[in-house]
XYZ file of C-alpha atoms in Angstrom:
436
model
C 0.000 0.000 0.000
C 1.219 3.487 -0.797
C 2.885 5.665 1.812
C 0.171 7.982 3.035
C 2.555 10.726 4.156
C 3.716 11.521 0.589
C 0.574 10.802 -1.369
C -1.469 13.410 -3.210
C -4.991 12.498 -4.163
C -6.874 13.079 -7.395
C -10.548 12.165 -7.180
C -12.524 11.490 -10.349
C -16.299 11.662 -9.932
C -19.068 10.454 -12.246
C -17.032 7.851 -14.104
C -19.504 6.251 -16.487
C -20.190 2.537 -15.922
C -19.868 2.094 -19.667
C -16.231 3.130 -19.492
C -13.856 0.189 -19.089
C -12.100 0.756 -15.740
C -9.462 -1.854 -16.542
C -8.462 -0.051 -19.733
C -8.374 3.269 -17.936
C -6.297 1.727 -15.163
C -3.724 0.344 -17.624
C -3.573 3.626 -19.479
C -2.763 5.640 -16.364
C -0.521 3.132 -14.619
C 1.764 2.732 -17.620
C 1.849 6.481 -18.196
C 5.135 7.294 -16.471
C 4.554 11.034 -16.821
C 1.953 11.044 -14.056
C 3.788 8.617 -11.720
C 0.572 7.130 -10.336
C 1.254 4.981 -7.271
C -2.217 3.512 -6.804
C -5.724 3.627 -8.256
C -8.905 2.670 -6.444
C -12.267 2.305 -8.190
C -15.189 2.610 -5.766
C -18.777 1.958 -6.763
C -21.101 4.768 -5.856
C -24.331 6.448 -6.887
C -24.958 9.958 -8.077
C -28.460 11.435 -8.132
C -27.576 14.642 -9.908
C -28.933 13.339 -13.204
C -25.957 11.070 -13.903
C -27.366 7.736 -12.750
C -25.119 5.057 -11.274
C -21.452 5.961 -11.672
C -18.005 5.169 -10.293
C -15.787 7.251 -8.075
C -12.074 6.842 -8.757
C -9.138 7.779 -6.522
C -5.682 8.158 -8.066
C -2.821 8.522 -5.595
C 0.189 10.287 -7.089
C 3.689 10.623 -5.618
C 3.886 14.427 -5.899
C 1.651 17.443 -6.085
C 3.087 18.510 -9.455
C 2.292 15.146 -11.015
C -1.172 15.290 -9.469
C -1.779 18.667 -11.120
C -0.780 17.296 -14.520
C -3.034 14.288 -14.041
C -5.973 16.484 -13.039
C -5.521 18.601 -16.175
C -5.381 15.465 -18.312
C -8.528 13.996 -16.793
C -10.475 17.266 -16.813
C -10.823 17.216 -20.599
C -12.040 13.649 -20.823
C -15.642 12.639 -21.155
C -15.674 9.994 -18.439
C -15.636 12.170 -15.383
C -14.850 15.325 -13.440
C -11.612 15.489 -11.451
C -10.852 17.132 -8.114
C -7.369 17.750 -6.757
C -6.422 18.073 -3.109
C -2.953 18.228 -1.594
C -4.341 17.828 1.946
C -6.075 14.492 1.430
C -4.070 11.369 2.103
C -4.511 7.723 1.354
C -5.199 6.880 4.993
C -8.050 9.413 5.053
C -10.017 7.407 2.505
C -8.860 3.800 2.429
C -7.696 2.836 5.878
C -5.053 0.202 6.201
C -6.728 -3.130 6.910
C -3.869 -4.074 9.212
C -4.579 -1.018 11.384
C -8.323 -1.648 11.617
C -9.547 -3.793 14.511
C -11.236 -7.038 13.551
C -14.662 -6.067 14.875
C -18.314 -6.120 13.824
C -18.914 -2.414 14.508
C -18.506 0.213 11.781
C -18.526 3.963 12.334
C -19.938 6.205 9.589
C -18.459 9.728 9.559
C -18.768 12.786 7.352
C -22.543 12.749 6.975
C -24.732 15.843 7.473
C -26.707 15.963 10.713
C -30.120 16.198 9.070
C -29.637 13.130 6.849
C -27.063 11.029 8.689
C -29.347 8.215 9.764
C -31.326 8.192 6.522
C -28.211 7.875 4.354
C -26.986 4.876 6.330
C -30.367 3.234 5.792
C -30.413 3.996 2.087
C -26.933 2.616 1.544
C -28.033 -0.913 2.293
C -31.614 -1.116 1.135
C -33.620 1.867 -0.030
C -36.938 0.030 -0.066
C -37.115 -2.220 3.003
C -34.583 -0.959 5.540
C -36.742 -0.735 8.695
C -35.869 1.173 11.859
C -37.716 0.773 15.142
C -36.505 3.122 17.919
C -32.908 3.127 16.650
C -32.993 -0.643 16.453
C -33.280 -2.888 13.421
C -35.705 -5.748 13.155
C -33.857 -8.516 11.276
C -37.178 -9.833 9.968
C -37.721 -6.574 8.073
C -34.303 -6.697 6.465
C -33.917 -8.021 2.942
C -31.123 -10.444 3.708
C -28.136 -10.738 1.378
C -25.054 -12.935 1.413
C -22.580 -10.466 2.860
C -24.647 -7.709 4.512
C -26.623 -8.199 7.695
C -27.170 -5.605 10.406
C -27.884 -6.178 14.071
C -28.092 -2.617 15.423
C -27.837 1.032 14.353
C -27.041 3.773 16.879
C -27.252 7.428 15.832
C -24.728 9.557 17.770
C -24.272 13.316 17.818
C -21.465 13.252 15.216
C -21.553 9.794 13.604
C -23.484 6.551 13.237
C -22.413 3.193 14.686
C -23.588 0.070 12.859
C -23.120 -3.451 14.210
C -23.020 -6.272 11.676
C -23.614 -9.971 12.127
C -19.964 -10.852 11.573
C -16.553 -9.294 11.005
C -16.494 -10.200 7.312
C -19.659 -8.192 6.647
C -18.249 -5.172 8.487
C -14.997 -5.254 6.529
C -16.884 -5.741 3.268
C -18.959 -2.606 3.899
C -15.904 -0.530 4.810
C -14.010 -1.544 1.668
C -17.073 -1.024 -0.501
C -18.341 2.352 0.714
C -15.411 4.146 2.353
C -14.759 7.385 0.480
C -17.861 6.985 -1.664
C -19.729 10.062 -2.849
C -23.389 9.317 -2.169
C -26.075 11.907 -2.876
C -23.486 14.706 -2.792
C -22.103 13.531 0.583
C -18.752 11.814 1.006
C -18.892 8.881 3.404
C -16.009 7.702 5.574
C -16.155 4.301 7.269
C -13.888 2.500 9.698
C -14.140 -0.494 12.012
C -14.090 0.440 15.697
C -13.896 -1.502 18.930
C -17.136 -3.355 19.698
C -16.907 -2.128 23.289
C -17.618 1.408 22.055
C -21.144 0.428 21.047
C -21.526 -2.012 23.947
C -20.878 0.768 26.446
C -23.409 3.064 24.773
C -26.090 0.373 24.724
C -25.494 -0.645 28.346
C -25.686 2.957 29.524
C -28.820 3.565 27.473
C -30.425 0.378 28.767
C -29.640 1.280 32.368
C -31.114 4.770 32.022
C -34.245 3.440 30.347
C -34.907 1.032 33.205
C -34.000 3.360 36.047
C -36.640 5.253 37.993
C -36.055 8.994 38.214
C -36.781 11.165 41.257
C -36.889 14.953 40.985
C -35.762 16.641 44.220
C -36.576 20.392 44.324
C -35.759 22.922 47.039
C -32.380 21.520 48.012
C -30.004 23.840 49.802
C -27.249 25.561 47.787
C -24.068 23.531 47.693
C -25.717 20.253 48.690
C -23.387 17.301 48.242
C -23.924 13.823 46.840
C -23.461 12.427 50.349
C -26.400 14.492 51.646
C -28.614 13.197 48.858
C -27.543 9.639 49.676
C -28.541 10.173 53.328
C -32.092 11.000 52.271
C -32.429 7.711 50.395
C -30.451 5.559 52.874
C -30.265 2.642 53.213
C -31.157 2.539 49.504
C -28.274 3.607 47.257
C -29.066 5.791 44.208
C -27.597 4.612 40.931
C -26.826 8.165 39.824
C -27.355 11.705 41.108
C -27.306 14.735 38.807
C -27.177 18.207 40.386
C -26.973 21.050 37.820
C -24.509 23.717 39.021
C -26.168 26.750 40.602
C -29.613 25.115 40.719
C -31.757 24.179 43.709
C -32.853 20.768 42.478
C -31.415 17.361 41.645
C -32.281 14.282 39.598
C -31.822 10.931 41.328
C -31.842 7.654 39.389
C -32.462 4.344 41.156
C -32.843 0.744 40.110
C -36.491 -0.377 39.995
C -36.158 -2.701 43.003
C -34.440 -0.084 45.154
C -36.949 2.558 44.019
C -39.886 0.338 44.986
C -38.404 -0.262 48.446
C -37.752 3.443 48.906
C -41.316 4.386 47.926
C -42.655 1.819 50.382
C -40.581 3.362 53.173
C -41.460 6.884 52.066
C -45.217 6.357 51.960
C -45.180 4.418 55.224
C -43.360 7.260 56.957
C -45.937 9.770 55.737
C -48.839 7.573 56.821
C -47.329 7.052 60.290
C -46.337 10.706 60.661
C -42.608 9.909 60.693
C -41.004 12.795 58.843
C -37.686 13.313 60.589
C -36.093 10.593 58.498
C -36.659 12.663 55.381
C -35.564 15.999 56.843
C -32.437 15.034 58.770
C -30.068 16.585 56.231
C -31.301 20.026 57.243
C -33.413 21.226 54.337
C -37.008 20.883 53.273
C -37.469 18.733 50.186
C -40.026 17.105 47.938
C -39.934 14.162 45.566
C -41.409 13.907 42.097
C -41.334 10.442 40.611
C -41.433 9.805 36.888
C -40.621 6.799 34.771
C -39.390 7.261 31.242
C -41.688 5.816 28.623
C -44.300 4.635 31.138
C -46.545 7.585 31.936
C -49.516 5.424 32.847
C -47.742 3.576 35.658
C -46.010 6.164 37.807
C -45.414 5.942 41.518
C -46.087 3.114 43.927
C -48.723 0.406 44.043
C -52.441 1.132 43.856
C -53.916 2.751 47.009
C -55.553 0.435 49.502
C -59.032 0.924 51.024
C -57.776 2.888 54.023
C -55.445 5.207 52.151
C -55.900 7.342 49.069
C -53.592 9.315 46.804
C -53.185 13.039 47.289
C -55.254 14.785 44.588
C -53.260 16.475 41.852
C -54.675 19.886 42.772
C -54.439 19.410 46.532
C -52.509 21.692 48.856
C -51.477 20.123 52.152
C -51.436 21.957 55.484
C -47.854 22.349 56.719
C -48.602 21.540 60.360
C -50.607 18.396 59.663
C -48.124 17.046 57.149
C -44.843 17.654 58.890
C -43.461 20.611 56.966
C -44.445 19.678 53.419
C -45.852 22.899 52.014
C -46.665 21.192 48.713
C -46.650 17.441 48.309
C -45.400 16.448 44.854
C -48.060 16.283 42.195
C -46.461 13.467 40.163
C -46.026 10.979 42.993
C -48.647 8.547 44.227
C -47.975 9.365 47.887
C -50.363 7.493 50.162
C -51.761 9.345 53.166
C -54.581 8.614 55.584
C -57.766 9.733 53.871
C -59.195 11.004 57.173
C -56.299 13.464 57.489
C -56.835 15.097 54.124
C -58.079 18.694 54.356
C -61.749 19.159 53.541
C -62.065 21.039 50.262
C -63.978 24.298 50.352
C -67.433 24.186 48.731
C -67.460 25.366 45.168
C -68.846 28.844 44.678
C -70.553 30.075 41.560
C -69.407 33.527 40.465
C -72.068 36.174 40.120
C -73.180 36.760 36.547
C -71.558 39.630 34.740
C -74.054 42.465 34.321
C -72.043 44.457 31.819
C -68.572 44.518 30.344
C -66.397 45.780 27.526
C -64.106 43.422 25.630
C -60.773 44.794 24.491
C -58.128 43.125 22.363
C -54.508 43.204 23.526
C -52.280 42.394 20.561
C -48.537 42.374 19.937
C -47.879 39.941 22.785
C -44.944 37.502 22.718
C -45.778 33.927 21.748
C -44.625 32.734 25.187
C -46.942 35.131 27.038
C -49.426 33.694 29.535
C -52.812 34.818 30.820
C -51.131 35.506 34.140
C -48.762 37.971 32.424
C -51.689 39.811 30.837
C -53.687 39.823 34.065
C -50.701 41.234 35.957
C -50.313 43.985 33.350
C -53.852 45.242 34.071
C -53.717 44.530 37.776
C -50.591 46.648 38.213
C -52.432 49.514 36.508
C -55.349 49.260 38.995
C -57.884 47.671 36.610
C -60.642 45.294 37.704
C -60.432 42.447 35.176
C -63.542 40.278 34.734
C -61.895 37.744 32.435
C -58.831 37.081 30.295
C -58.487 34.735 27.341
C -55.140 34.293 25.563
C -54.768 33.030 21.996
C -51.297 31.842 20.966
C -52.384 29.075 18.618
C -50.017 30.186 15.892
C -46.353 30.811 16.441
C -45.561 34.484 16.347
C -47.244 37.302 18.190
C -50.090 36.292 20.500
C -53.153 38.293 21.504
C -55.565 38.301 24.427
C -59.212 39.263 24.960
C -59.732 41.098 28.268
C -63.109 41.968 29.823
C -63.322 45.228 31.764
C -66.147 46.810 33.739
C -67.082 49.794 31.576
C -66.287 51.747 28.404
C -64.509 54.304 30.581
C -62.160 51.599 31.864
C -61.559 50.438 28.282
C -60.606 53.970 27.187
C -58.335 54.312 30.205
C -56.626 51.027 29.278
C -56.077 52.239 25.720
C -54.557 55.506 26.886
C -52.402 54.081 29.690
C -51.358 50.612 28.548
C -50.918 50.916 24.781
C -47.222 50.572 23.973
C -46.286 49.288 27.404
C -43.976 46.269 27.720
C -45.502 43.055 28.969
C -43.761 42.119 32.208
C -43.116 38.436 32.862
C -41.257 36.407 35.429
C -37.930 37.211 33.770
C -38.574 40.910 33.316
C -40.077 42.996 30.512
C -40.563 41.448 27.091
C -39.277 43.101 23.926
C -42.633 43.361 22.166
C -45.081 46.106 23.126
C -48.805 45.613 23.367
C -51.499 47.379 21.380
C -55.054 47.730 22.761
C -58.277 48.198 20.779
C -61.974 48.036 21.790
C -63.770 45.043 20.286
C -67.274 44.886 21.763
C -69.368 46.662 24.340
C -72.009 44.728 26.258
C -74.438 46.034 28.896
């Protein structure tokens, strides 16, 4: 194989399949003027109106000879040549001796938007089936030398695991350096452990149960989090820097035992166990991909789950100002606060509807209500419409035409103030309808 450190590459695209590659090879190899060291013909496909073509790589011993070869090939009918002094033989056709004998192939050089699709199309454009980044062998049109077990799409490449080493090597030698749909593909065999590690980590995260812990004290350590869950050991704890919350991942068995202890402590009014690290905390439990089966077992006859809209008294429930809304926490049903009887608002005798336009798409009804409330308006109702991306608008009901005129004169052009400060867009107010 040619020495990659002194090789200059000439690439010839769109070589017609009707052109005899053997004759072209003999013509160039025996032409001493160009001093060609190696020629590689790679089958590829071009969809720019040229049909199925070849891509040829000619490796020349010097840049000057490569320039002469490029000029010679440029005038021929069989293809279009490209010259690069920075490309080396090892960049396109990796030495087989240097490649590990593995079943995993990494695809590089593909655009982000089409990376996964191109890998699929390379093998079978009609029946290559993907199910959640995983291939179903039954949906694969089997061939003698190509058979895929798994495809994993990474942030900068694609890893493909083949049935055997021979298939992996065959794909690398066939497609490495190929120009496919205006993208140049680079392939190499990599260690199987690279994909094994990714799959094991992904499998572990999919099966783990996640707890969301808000209201932790600043600078809380992993050891303090572990104390809360002791004697159960979390599998992983993620605490974003500068934030007051953490994500705790536990194995399903350990998570089930913890929830049993947690709910039992609440039912028996034993809260010190969960507050011994010195800060008030809550737990939200969620399971990835299983929204219908969150939390612990079904409530028994003597206990019931805290309602999603419930607010728990701090004295009765040991310091929990808000029990988590996504956890099936079991408490004694007799201890739940009695909800206040529903009241029916008095009918509106008269109002004026005004339209507030020019609002940011992320605006909320609370933002609009606060805008009027800060200006001493009595708002009878607010309805926000942000169905379409872009500027939103709201319909606000006020008491009288005089209030509507005052809103137009005082609030038109004012910035909408949200939780993170004033928004860039300014509101515009117009009267829509008057009702008495």
